[in-house]
XYZ file of C-alpha atoms in Angstrom:
734
model
C -195.254 -47.200 -39.017
C -194.286 -43.733 -40.251
C -191.251 -42.546 -42.178
C -189.576 -39.290 -43.145
C -187.897 -39.222 -46.543
C -185.119 -37.140 -48.024
C -185.969 -33.445 -47.776
C -184.959 -30.434 -49.847
C -184.914 -26.649 -49.609
C -187.811 -24.744 -51.128
C -186.463 -21.257 -50.480
C -184.293 -19.200 -48.176
C -185.523 -17.149 -45.236
C -184.733 -13.702 -43.917
C -185.361 -14.135 -40.159
C -186.133 -11.141 -37.979
C -184.129 -10.560 -34.805
C -186.557 -8.665 -32.566
C -188.732 -10.578 -32.045
C -186.972 -13.682 -33.419
C -189.229 -14.961 -36.202
C -188.720 -16.967 -39.369
C -189.813 -14.187 -41.704
C -192.749 -16.219 -43.071
C -196.359 -15.570 -42.128
C -197.879 -18.616 -43.729
C -198.001 -21.157 -46.542
C -201.211 -21.891 -48.458
C -202.101 -24.189 -51.322
C -202.196 -22.789 -54.838
C -204.156 -24.150 -57.789
C -202.696 -27.684 -57.623
C -200.847 -29.941 -55.190
C -197.410 -28.963 -56.564
C -197.744 -25.212 -56.016
C -197.781 -23.277 -52.759
C -198.287 -19.638 -51.897
C -195.667 -18.275 -49.466
C -196.281 -14.966 -47.669
C -193.329 -13.369 -45.924
C -193.477 -11.105 -42.886
C -192.914 -7.883 -44.795
C -194.325 -7.083 -48.212
C -194.060 -10.041 -50.600
C -196.179 -12.965 -51.817
C -194.481 -15.686 -53.893
C -195.779 -18.766 -55.712
C -193.393 -21.748 -55.740
C -193.454 -24.967 -57.700
C -192.537 -27.508 -55.041
C -191.084 -30.243 -57.242
C -188.699 -27.821 -59.003
C -188.095 -25.505 -56.037
C -188.560 -22.547 -58.364
C -190.631 -19.346 -57.955
C -193.359 -18.964 -60.577
C -194.398 -15.456 -59.631
C -193.935 -12.818 -56.951
C -195.789 -9.670 -55.944
C -194.715 -6.894 -53.556
C -196.647 -3.997 -52.041
C -195.284 -0.458 -51.830
C -192.882 0.809 -49.214
C -194.811 1.805 -46.086
C -197.446 -0.859 -46.637
C -197.401 -4.327 -45.097
C -199.204 -7.614 -45.609
C -201.336 -8.320 -42.544
C -202.008 -12.051 -42.962
C -201.078 -14.908 -45.293
C -202.388 -14.580 -48.833
C -204.748 -17.284 -50.156
C -205.872 -18.624 -53.521
C -209.536 -18.416 -54.501
C -210.159 -21.582 -56.524
C -213.595 -20.396 -57.685
C -212.373 -17.185 -59.353
C -208.726 -18.247 -59.998
C -207.505 -15.182 -58.093
C -205.205 -14.408 -55.194
C -206.434 -12.563 -52.096
C -204.337 -10.666 -49.572
C -204.896 -8.090 -46.822
C -202.666 -5.047 -46.410
C -202.549 -2.575 -43.530
C -205.146 -4.660 -41.604
C -208.215 -3.394 -43.518
C -207.445 -3.282 -47.264
C -208.368 -6.372 -49.291
C -206.432 -6.826 -52.540
C -207.447 -9.253 -55.303
C -205.282 -10.025 -58.357
C -204.685 -12.668 -61.010
C -201.567 -14.555 -62.060
C -200.999 -12.331 -65.086
C -201.097 -9.122 -63.024
C -197.589 -7.715 -62.686
C -198.245 -4.932 -60.182
C -200.367 -5.716 -57.156
C -201.030 -2.013 -56.551
C -202.893 -1.767 -59.837
C -205.160 -4.678 -58.959
C -208.596 -4.497 -57.334
C -208.647 -3.318 -53.722
C -211.348 -2.518 -51.178
C -211.155 -0.913 -47.743
C -213.389 -2.506 -45.112
C -214.781 -0.993 -41.926
C -212.959 -3.224 -39.393
C -209.562 -4.796 -38.963
C -209.134 -8.255 -40.469
C -207.440 -11.093 -38.581
C -207.238 -13.737 -41.302
C -208.604 -14.861 -44.669
C -209.246 -18.607 -44.951
C -209.740 -20.581 -48.132
C -210.179 -24.242 -49.058
C -210.466 -25.707 -52.576
C -213.862 -25.456 -54.293
C -215.271 -23.093 -51.646
C -215.533 -19.339 -51.345
C -212.942 -17.719 -49.042
C -214.057 -16.547 -45.612
C -212.842 -13.403 -43.834
C -212.385 -13.424 -40.048
C -212.223 -10.029 -38.327
C -210.188 -9.267 -35.204
C -213.310 -8.799 -33.089
C -214.758 -12.166 -34.136
C -217.025 -11.237 -37.037
C -217.102 -13.552 -40.057
C -218.071 -12.764 -43.674
C -217.878 -14.505 -47.016
C -215.419 -12.678 -49.258
C -217.884 -12.062 -52.076
C -220.533 -10.514 -49.833
C -217.903 -8.384 -48.123
C -216.520 -7.009 -51.394
C -220.055 -6.200 -52.502
C -220.429 -3.780 -49.562
C -216.954 -3.160 -48.062
C -218.151 -0.574 -45.532
C -220.878 -2.719 -44.034
C -220.811 -2.789 -40.217
C -219.100 -5.774 -38.625
C -220.393 -7.116 -35.315
C -218.053 -7.467 -32.325
C -218.211 -10.975 -30.921
C -215.300 -10.788 -28.507
C -215.298 -8.954 -25.208
C -213.286 -5.807 -24.707
C -210.111 -7.477 -23.379
C -210.433 -10.676 -25.430
C -208.061 -11.320 -28.340
C -207.852 -14.003 -31.025
C -204.800 -16.288 -30.816
C -205.411 -18.779 -33.640
C -207.911 -19.606 -36.373
C -208.558 -22.142 -39.109
C -211.279 -23.335 -41.451
C -212.391 -26.983 -41.556
C -214.336 -28.598 -44.366
C -216.814 -31.249 -43.283
C -218.960 -33.489 -45.438
C -221.721 -30.904 -45.753
C -220.383 -27.447 -44.911
C -217.529 -25.216 -43.792
C -216.700 -24.370 -40.196
C -214.525 -21.525 -38.979
C -212.759 -22.170 -35.684
C -210.814 -19.582 -33.730
C -209.389 -19.523 -30.217
C -209.243 -16.494 -27.947
C -207.691 -15.533 -24.653
C -209.150 -13.352 -21.909
C -207.350 -12.850 -18.584
C -205.691 -16.245 -18.662
C -208.823 -18.083 -19.818
C -208.951 -19.710 -23.233
C -212.017 -20.085 -25.431
C -212.885 -21.750 -28.708
C -215.460 -20.298 -31.108
C -217.129 -22.446 -33.782
C -218.791 -20.514 -36.607
C -221.208 -22.545 -38.740
C -223.023 -21.433 -41.894
C -226.553 -22.157 -43.179
C -227.903 -21.646 -40.627
C -225.522 -19.050 -39.279
C -224.658 -20.084 -35.709
C -221.758 -19.258 -33.405
C -220.952 -21.444 -30.387
C -218.465 -20.448 -27.690
C -216.609 -23.123 -25.735
C -214.297 -22.679 -22.773
C -211.227 -24.868 -22.799
C -210.738 -26.931 -19.677
C -208.089 -25.336 -17.477
C -205.449 -27.163 -15.487
C -202.904 -26.332 -12.805
C -199.544 -24.906 -13.881
C -200.603 -24.602 -17.530
C -199.887 -21.432 -19.466
C -201.223 -20.480 -22.887
C -201.097 -23.220 -25.552
C -198.163 -23.070 -27.956
C -200.091 -24.272 -30.983
C -203.509 -25.398 -32.160
C -204.638 -27.699 -34.942
C -208.033 -28.998 -36.011
C -209.134 -31.886 -38.236
C -212.438 -33.449 -39.250
C -213.048 -37.185 -39.131
C -215.947 -39.466 -38.257
C -218.453 -36.556 -38.079
C -216.481 -34.787 -35.339
C -213.997 -31.951 -35.083
C -210.798 -32.974 -33.310
C -208.971 -30.025 -31.756
C -205.321 -30.542 -30.855
C -203.484 -28.065 -28.610
C -200.049 -28.208 -27.093
C -198.855 -26.654 -23.829
C -195.264 -25.588 -22.996
C -194.863 -28.474 -20.523
C -195.039 -31.004 -23.378
C -198.666 -32.049 -22.850
C -200.685 -32.454 -26.057
C -204.445 -32.461 -25.404
C -207.357 -33.310 -27.649
C -210.909 -32.013 -27.495
C -213.702 -33.484 -29.619
C -216.841 -31.592 -30.608
C -219.636 -32.484 -33.026
C -219.589 -31.023 -36.517
C -223.393 -30.847 -36.715
C -225.457 -27.926 -35.549
C -225.903 -27.691 -31.780
C -229.219 -27.301 -30.047
C -230.568 -23.726 -30.241
C -230.437 -23.204 -26.489
C -226.883 -24.455 -26.255
C -225.653 -22.070 -28.919
C -226.354 -19.025 -26.731
C -224.215 -19.950 -23.741
C -220.578 -20.754 -23.086
C -220.139 -24.495 -23.162
C -217.397 -26.395 -21.391
C -215.075 -28.268 -23.716
C -213.594 -31.359 -22.040
C -210.151 -32.524 -23.010
C -208.097 -35.705 -22.860
C -204.326 -36.120 -22.770
C -203.289 -37.351 -26.191
C -199.503 -37.307 -25.881
C -196.931 -36.400 -23.237
C -193.679 -35.385 -24.895
C -190.318 -35.437 -23.075
C -188.990 -31.881 -23.089
C -186.268 -32.049 -20.410
C -185.828 -29.139 -18.055
C -187.753 -25.885 -18.467
C -190.621 -25.204 -20.852
C -190.968 -24.983 -24.591
C -191.027 -21.602 -26.266
C -191.547 -22.231 -29.972
C -192.977 -25.570 -31.036
C -195.912 -26.990 -32.978
C -197.861 -30.235 -33.199
C -199.726 -31.065 -36.392
C -201.979 -34.142 -36.824
C -201.202 -36.189 -39.934
C -203.908 -38.821 -39.545
C -205.915 -40.371 -36.737
C -202.822 -41.950 -35.149
C -199.797 -39.843 -36.097
C -198.690 -36.346 -35.122
C -195.820 -34.297 -36.527
C -193.955 -32.400 -33.813
C -191.354 -29.701 -34.389
C -189.277 -27.918 -31.777
C -188.667 -30.811 -29.348
C -185.396 -32.690 -29.093
C -185.156 -36.413 -29.709
C -185.496 -38.370 -26.426
C -182.040 -39.903 -26.951
C -180.231 -36.824 -28.246
C -180.188 -34.617 -25.131
C -180.638 -30.862 -25.087
C -179.392 -28.337 -27.600
C -180.775 -30.037 -30.724
C -184.150 -29.637 -32.384
C -185.946 -32.294 -34.365
C -188.926 -32.928 -36.577
C -190.517 -36.047 -35.083
C -193.429 -38.262 -36.022
C -195.203 -39.740 -32.985
C -197.814 -42.466 -32.789
C -200.483 -41.159 -30.420
C -202.212 -44.514 -30.006
C -199.153 -46.226 -28.552
C -197.070 -43.190 -27.446
C -194.097 -44.225 -29.586
C -191.637 -42.235 -31.680
C -191.816 -43.438 -35.288
C -189.334 -41.239 -37.166
C -187.205 -38.154 -36.603
C -185.023 -35.698 -38.463
C -182.592 -33.228 -36.932
C -183.105 -29.646 -38.112
C -180.168 -27.281 -38.373
C -180.456 -23.730 -37.099
C -183.048 -22.037 -34.943
C -186.530 -23.525 -34.741
C -189.478 -21.148 -35.092
C -192.275 -23.585 -34.250
C -193.836 -23.483 -37.727
C -194.934 -26.532 -39.698
C -197.484 -26.994 -42.502
C -198.681 -30.169 -44.191
C -199.960 -30.541 -47.771
C -200.290 -33.727 -49.832
C -197.763 -35.871 -47.995
C -195.191 -33.115 -47.525
C -194.186 -31.211 -44.394
C -193.047 -27.600 -44.751
C -190.765 -26.577 -41.858
C -188.908 -23.325 -41.178
C -185.539 -23.584 -39.448
C -182.432 -21.445 -39.502
C -182.486 -19.568 -42.797
C -184.278 -22.310 -44.728
C -187.804 -23.402 -45.594
C -187.495 -27.177 -46.017
C -189.876 -29.645 -47.629
C -189.790 -33.141 -46.096
C -191.947 -35.906 -47.619
C -193.442 -38.408 -45.206
C -195.585 -41.513 -45.152
C -197.889 -42.885 -42.466
C -199.188 -46.419 -42.555
C -202.212 -47.764 -40.724
C -201.564 -47.779 -37.010
C -201.318 -51.103 -35.198
C -199.528 -52.351 -32.123
C -197.254 -54.540 -34.218
C -196.246 -51.611 -36.414
C -195.682 -49.305 -33.431
C -193.419 -51.896 -31.799
C -191.581 -52.577 -35.026
C -192.859 -56.128 -35.444
C -195.276 -55.761 -38.342
C -195.115 -58.599 -40.856
C -194.829 -57.274 -44.372
C -196.708 -58.968 -47.219
C -194.455 -59.941 -50.112
C -194.611 -61.546 -53.527
C -194.572 -65.258 -54.167
C -190.770 -65.143 -54.143
C -190.822 -64.464 -50.414
C -189.935 -67.406 -48.233
C -191.406 -65.875 -45.124
C -192.128 -62.638 -43.316
C -189.279 -60.298 -42.482
C -188.891 -58.446 -39.262
C -189.203 -54.680 -39.121
C -187.082 -53.219 -36.307
C -188.093 -50.956 -33.471
C -189.938 -47.650 -33.619
C -186.682 -45.917 -32.712
C -185.693 -46.194 -36.351
C -184.415 -42.755 -37.228
C -182.850 -41.106 -34.185
C -180.200 -38.403 -34.348
C -181.322 -37.177 -37.759
C -180.405 -40.229 -39.859
C -181.185 -39.658 -43.495
C -184.003 -41.823 -44.790
C -184.114 -43.291 -48.230
C -185.727 -41.969 -51.345
C -189.378 -41.155 -51.538
C -191.750 -43.872 -52.650
C -192.656 -41.636 -55.576
C -189.113 -41.801 -57.053
C -188.491 -45.230 -58.601
C -185.149 -46.178 -60.136
C -183.889 -49.358 -61.718
C -181.904 -50.068 -58.578
C -184.892 -49.759 -56.255
C -186.995 -52.011 -58.488
C -184.367 -54.724 -58.471
C -183.847 -54.310 -54.732
C -187.571 -54.681 -54.046
C -187.829 -57.715 -56.286
C -184.959 -59.639 -54.760
C -185.057 -58.202 -51.247
C -186.137 -61.315 -49.379
C -183.884 -63.518 -51.513
C -180.941 -61.324 -50.538
C -181.821 -61.598 -46.860
C -182.177 -65.371 -47.081
C -178.874 -65.696 -48.890
C -177.152 -63.465 -46.377
C -178.425 -65.450 -43.406
C -177.038 -68.593 -45.024
C -173.562 -67.092 -45.193
C -173.296 -66.790 -41.412
C -172.441 -70.476 -41.345
C -168.884 -69.675 -42.461
C -165.912 -68.575 -40.349
C -165.808 -65.250 -38.491
C -163.735 -63.449 -41.124
C -166.085 -64.451 -43.929
C -169.183 -63.485 -41.956
C -167.766 -60.064 -41.088
C -166.860 -59.436 -44.718
C -170.329 -60.424 -45.980
C -172.121 -58.285 -43.405
C -169.958 -55.269 -44.173
C -170.606 -55.602 -47.908
C -174.338 -55.886 -47.262
C -174.452 -52.758 -45.103
C -172.503 -50.771 -47.685
C -174.607 -51.766 -50.703
C -178.091 -52.259 -49.282
C -180.870 -49.697 -49.430
C -182.200 -48.304 -46.183
C -185.483 -50.216 -46.422
C -183.569 -53.446 -47.013
C -181.388 -52.781 -43.986
C -184.423 -52.168 -41.815
C -185.828 -55.538 -42.792
C -182.595 -57.497 -42.477
C -180.701 -56.123 -39.465
C -182.942 -57.561 -36.761
C -183.034 -60.973 -38.381
C -179.279 -61.051 -38.937
C -178.525 -60.199 -35.324
C -180.859 -62.910 -34.066
C -179.173 -65.465 -36.348
C -175.696 -64.390 -35.246
C -176.617 -64.508 -31.559
C -178.134 -67.955 -31.980
C -174.943 -69.276 -33.597
C -172.797 -67.669 -30.900
C -174.834 -69.586 -28.318
C -174.417 -72.824 -30.199
C -170.701 -72.311 -30.946
C -168.851 -70.586 -28.058
C -165.758 -70.076 -30.227
C -167.754 -68.103 -32.816
C -168.118 -64.386 -32.053
C -168.226 -61.844 -34.948
C -167.665 -58.775 -32.798
C -167.133 -56.379 -35.705
C -170.374 -57.401 -37.407
C -172.412 -57.092 -34.218
C -171.057 -53.583 -33.643
C -171.805 -52.553 -37.218
C -175.341 -53.896 -37.032
C -175.979 -52.185 -33.683
C -174.664 -48.886 -35.050
C -177.331 -48.915 -37.773
C -179.771 -47.843 -35.029
C -182.424 -50.218 -36.355
C -182.351 -52.416 -33.264
C -183.929 -52.486 -29.846
C -183.918 -55.045 -27.049
C -187.303 -56.461 -28.022
C -186.027 -57.225 -31.537
C -182.823 -58.963 -30.391
C -183.204 -59.779 -26.681
C -180.066 -61.906 -26.559
C -177.578 -59.368 -27.911
C -176.839 -57.426 -24.716
C -176.705 -60.593 -22.628
C -174.247 -62.115 -25.103
C -172.074 -58.984 -24.934
C -171.954 -59.285 -21.147
C -170.946 -62.938 -21.327
C -168.196 -62.165 -23.840
C -167.170 -59.078 -21.830
C -167.559 -56.968 -24.964
C -168.027 -53.683 -23.159
C -167.909 -51.581 -26.317
C -170.964 -53.423 -27.613
C -172.554 -53.114 -24.164
C -172.049 -49.362 -24.287
C -173.654 -49.092 -27.728
C -176.663 -51.127 -26.613
C -177.083 -49.102 -23.420
C -177.037 -45.918 -25.469
C -179.381 -46.953 -28.273
C -181.832 -49.455 -26.767
C -184.818 -47.658 -25.188
C -186.480 -50.812 -23.825
C -183.814 -52.641 -21.785
C -185.487 -54.662 -18.999
C -184.564 -53.835 -15.413
C -183.082 -57.296 -14.901
C -180.639 -56.781 -17.781
C -179.781 -53.278 -16.561
C -178.921 -54.634 -13.127
C -176.934 -57.482 -14.690
C -174.859 -54.935 -16.610
C -174.300 -52.963 -13.430
C -173.176 -56.059 -11.525
C -170.672 -57.064 -14.214
C -169.258 -53.534 -14.559
C -168.794 -53.091 -10.816
C -167.210 -56.526 -10.420
C -164.571 -56.304 -13.134
C -161.160 -54.801 -12.212
C -160.250 -51.414 -13.645
C -157.073 -52.781 -15.189
C -159.082 -55.136 -17.364
C -161.236 -52.299 -18.668
C -158.382 -49.960 -19.583
C -157.736 -51.797 -22.852
C -161.375 -51.505 -24.012
C -161.949 -48.978 -26.813
C -165.009 -47.118 -25.532
C -166.704 -44.130 -27.121
C -164.282 -41.146 -27.022
C -166.970 -38.713 -25.882
C -167.737 -40.792 -22.784
C -164.043 -40.965 -21.878
C -163.702 -37.225 -22.437
C -166.445 -36.647 -19.879
C -164.667 -38.820 -17.327
C -161.322 -37.114 -17.930
C -162.944 -33.732 -17.382
C -164.572 -34.954 -14.167
C -161.381 -36.476 -12.771
C -159.137 -33.488 -13.379
C -157.342 -31.907 -10.441
C -159.094 -29.831 -7.774
C -160.669 -26.638 -8.921
C -158.648 -23.575 -7.825
C -160.210 -21.533 -5.098
C -161.232 -17.917 -5.361
C -158.613 -15.511 -4.121
C -161.027 -14.059 -1.624
C -161.864 -17.455 -0.144
C -165.420 -17.461 -1.444
C -167.880 -20.241 -0.963
C -168.658 -23.041 -3.390
C -172.293 -23.591 -4.229
C -173.339 -21.567 -1.216
C -171.393 -23.495 1.418
C -167.901 -24.689 2.218
C -167.387 -28.267 3.369
C -164.835 -29.308 5.905
C -161.546 -30.838 4.817
C -161.652 -34.511 4.051
C -160.518 -36.696 6.897
C -157.120 -38.249 6.336
C -158.131 -41.499 7.978
C -161.256 -41.879 5.853
C -163.096 -45.136 6.170
C -161.569 -47.853 4.075
C -163.442 -49.630 1.363
C -162.972 -53.245 0.492
C -163.449 -52.605 -3.220
C -160.395 -54.089 -4.882
C -160.283 -51.582 -7.735
C -161.011 -48.391 -5.858
C -158.247 -45.848 -6.403
C -158.691 -43.683 -3.386
C -161.362 -44.165 -0.760
C -163.367 -40.950 -0.346
C -163.607 -39.720 3.191
C -166.794 -38.388 4.751
C -167.616 -34.728 4.703
C -167.710 -33.065 8.108
C -169.986 -30.085 7.795
C -171.808 -30.325 11.084
C -170.232 -27.234 12.634
C -169.737 -25.179 9.506
C -173.157 -24.876 7.917
C -172.915 -22.223 5.247
C -169.907 -20.397 6.707
C -167.139 -19.426 4.314
C -164.034 -21.539 4.582
C -160.723 -19.926 3.689
C -158.424 -22.819 4.524
C -159.946 -25.247 1.971
C -159.145 -24.779 -1.750
C -162.183 -26.619 -3.159
C -164.414 -29.636 -2.925
C -162.129 -32.457 -3.962
C -162.101 -36.198 -3.860
C -160.550 -38.808 -6.094
C -162.777 -40.843 -8.373
C -163.213 -44.283 -6.789
C -163.275 -46.020 -10.199
C -161.234 -45.831 -13.373
C -162.137 -43.781 -16.433
C -163.510 -46.707 -18.419
C -165.575 -48.086 -15.563
C -166.957 -44.628 -14.857
C -167.942 -44.205 -18.531
C -169.869 -47.487 -18.448
C -171.532 -46.610 -15.137
C -172.679 -43.315 -16.683
C -174.450 -45.247 -19.434
C -176.243 -47.376 -16.829
C -177.340 -44.235 -14.973
C -179.036 -42.921 -18.122
C -181.039 -46.024 -18.992
C -184.805 -45.979 -18.556
C -186.261 -48.003 -15.708
C -189.177 -48.433 -13.339
C -188.442 -48.030 -9.617
C -190.656 -50.891 -8.535
C -189.187 -53.275 -11.125
C -185.543 -52.312 -10.608
C -185.506 -52.405 -6.806
C -185.679 -56.220 -6.398
C -182.772 -56.778 -8.796
C -180.574 -54.222 -7.001
C -180.638 -56.458 -3.946
C -178.477 -58.952 -5.865
C -175.499 -56.580 -5.630
C -172.892 -57.365 -2.992
C -172.083 -54.951 -0.198
C -168.712 -54.177 -1.775
C -170.360 -53.331 -5.094
C -173.005 -51.171 -3.434
C -170.404 -49.208 -1.463
C -168.273 -48.674 -4.562
C -171.279 -47.511 -6.591
C -172.417 -45.148 -3.826
C -168.897 -43.717 -3.625
C -168.957 -43.059 -7.348
C -172.389 -41.452 -7.167
C -171.164 -39.259 -4.310
C -168.153 -38.292 -6.407
C -170.408 -37.312 -9.324
C -172.736 -35.292 -7.132
C -169.857 -33.393 -5.515
C -168.418 -32.586 -8.932
C -171.803 -31.412 -10.205
C -172.230 -29.249 -7.086
C -169.163 -27.122 -7.799
C -170.192 -23.804 -9.228
C -166.685 -23.233 -10.602
C -166.621 -26.613 -12.362
C -166.036 -25.871 -16.066
C -168.851 -26.595 -18.445
C -168.255 -30.007 -19.971
C -169.248 -30.391 -23.600
C -170.527 -33.953 -23.885
C -173.324 -35.465 -25.933
C -174.421 -37.773 -23.102
C -173.929 -37.230 -19.409
C -176.073 -38.221 -16.430
C -178.244 -35.539 -14.874
C -178.169 -34.631 -11.193
C -181.687 -35.993 -10.762
C -180.614 -39.333 -12.207
C -177.687 -39.494 -9.773
C -179.873 -38.786 -6.752
C -182.528 -41.264 -7.867
C -179.944 -44.036 -8.049
C -178.602 -43.100 -4.597
C -182.105 -43.401 -3.181
C -182.677 -46.737 -4.903
C -179.424 -48.199 -3.569
C -180.153 -47.033 -0.037
C -183.677 -48.446 -0.207
C -182.408 -51.807 -1.423
C -179.464 -52.160 0.995
C -180.114 -49.840 3.923
C -180.132 -52.534 6.628
C -176.980 -54.167 5.277
C -175.182 -50.837 4.978
C -176.044 -49.846 8.532
C -174.617 -53.104 9.850
C -171.513 -53.135 7.618
C -168.511 -51.474 9.352
C -166.907 -50.504 6.035
C -169.980 -48.439 5.101
C -170.008 -46.355 8.276
C -167.915 -43.467 6.954
C -169.728 -43.408 3.651
C -173.184 -43.174 5.219
C -171.947 -40.617 7.711
C -170.517 -38.482 4.940
C -173.705 -38.669 2.903
C -175.771 -37.758 5.946
C -173.635 -34.743 6.823
C -173.541 -33.537 3.253
C -177.324 -33.714 2.933
C -177.669 -31.980 6.295
C -175.494 -29.090 5.125
C -177.493 -28.799 1.917
C -180.755 -28.677 3.867
C -179.318 -25.904 6.017
C -178.176 -24.032 2.915
C -181.623 -24.117 1.334
C -183.152 -23.068 4.622
C -180.947 -19.983 4.670
C -181.792 -19.240 1.051
C -185.476 -19.485 1.900
C -185.077 -16.712 4.468
C -183.944 -14.211 1.847
C -186.433 -15.312 -0.794
C -188.720 -12.400 -0.021
C -185.902 -9.881 -0.348
C -184.799 -11.344 -3.651
C -188.354 -11.159 -4.941
C -188.535 -7.467 -4.015
C -185.330 -6.812 -5.946
C -186.686 -8.685 -8.916
C -189.974 -6.780 -8.978
C -188.501 -3.369 -8.208
C -188.921 -0.816 -10.973
C -185.659 0.702 -12.125
C -185.565 4.441 -12.553
C -185.313 5.587 -16.154
C -183.850 8.982 -15.220
C -180.309 7.820 -14.527
C -177.138 9.336 -15.822
C -173.710 7.819 -16.069
C -173.610 7.327 -12.295
C -176.430 6.979 -9.801
C -177.216 5.539 -6.385
C -180.578 3.930 -5.775
C -181.833 2.990 -2.314
C -184.072 -0.083 -2.142
C -185.873 -0.775 1.131
C -186.302 -4.473 1.941
C -188.974 -5.542 4.396
């Protein structure tokens, strides 16, 4: 298990616009674990006391000068070290007021970075790959520095790792799309060059990180497609012959993060221990696009352990010192304490039994790994102990046992007790109790059909401490009671719903009349999406332009009837066989009525967004009746047509199915019921319409493929810089 605790602001930022950066070069440790050294992107170095969020000292260079790399603290001499203008090393003490009056030395080559770890002498890394100890460099500043890198090779990242016996300097470089890792060892002085294993469709890594454990260096690097790889190399000296040649560095996929569409631009992954990684710049898997999170992932079991939403722009910067994460976002540098426990399968799945005092009557259940989605605020840090937390820890299990005993009363009493518990309990207590309470309530509902505390079940589900594996009977009970609000909450929050339960939900939703669903109070955002989708036809362009590259034929007035009892209007097939991509001036827009009501459509959208496996879901889909399959296909066709309209207004919704999800469900339904649909007369028009629509889309993309070369020429053409207010440029397309 891993947890993120309540964070706080260390200092404000002054972000730069071009290029967009946080305004901070780096954060380094100062003389103790409660002080950090913050170097901004311009001319200042500031020491902060983390616990008080107060600056203890600040130094600024003159106008016209700039700080080239993050300043560091030399623990051996109790001095600060910084580099200005790429080749001037400045050394000063805490009592020095003016940094310009402190010691400075100009070296013979440009410096890339100065690295320092406690109890060791700082090391200077030059831009061309040379490495020197700081003391020896200051003794002879103008000494020649060797060039390790090739002419067109540049350093992208560097760090210093302390092993059990010595220091190692690691730095990565890039040369014509190839990436290398250099390992500089001391005593004896050896430099080994490794080439990182390349892969198809992989650009330059977004971030690097290196740690030492079990006599090996573990290198972590993250690509824009969400793939986090790990390479392991020995910390001991290599063989003499091997040190003179470029060695291949194998890699293994450590973590595959869901990033949605496109690629990442600014993100970082930082290892916290052997099983946990802190990731910044990737949205929560359940939150959709547009939001950035700090997430803790378990790499052993590929599970999300904790998350925190970050406000403002993310710059892909994160540092870790003594159980605290330092993250830049928006105009803030935040400090977020965290804790990582020993990794085990039970902990990753949220089923780890906690050891308690003698007052405990038995183990309590810890809920799923999806504990802190959508930026929920965790409780206080373990380091802050109050009288309330002591009492809560002492009587925690007793409170849970007493609360489970109260569910033997009537519904009103149970709902009141549960509400009081959720209001007054600490977060840790809720995590322990929610799963057990739900299981007890579900068990009593099974035993007593007249007992159903709907309000309590909704409140417990909304805590987000549940998953299907913790309370496997909750969603099934909601279906039996036709509690579709609770079904919607479970479909949204449970990441591990089995395919059989998903298909059972689908069957119940499709089979219930629309009139019966209209009185259900569903989530407003889901109904807003359906209202936006079912609005009137989109007005046509005055010039009779095309929609999405083609114009479909008018819908047939005698469209094939559907036997679905709750279908509003049966959608007719699309006749596009003779139109192709021709403009159509007599048709206002693509338009068809939604075959289901707003509430049923909102529930179907939740089903479309649940996770599933094709091979496991397909057998259960065959349990649907022909009427239900036709109705569902009509709704999927309606969604796809609405999504295909270029002039469809942008709908602001937190959750909405993607086009790929819609098409995947269409394919699954056709695979499961193709023979039945071909033989069913009422499905003839629907299949014909789908076939013609797909045929027109294929023709559209074929036509677009013909002009791909011309579009590429326009894209690569160099615009003339000698243009006035008006000019005509002739571009020849071949």
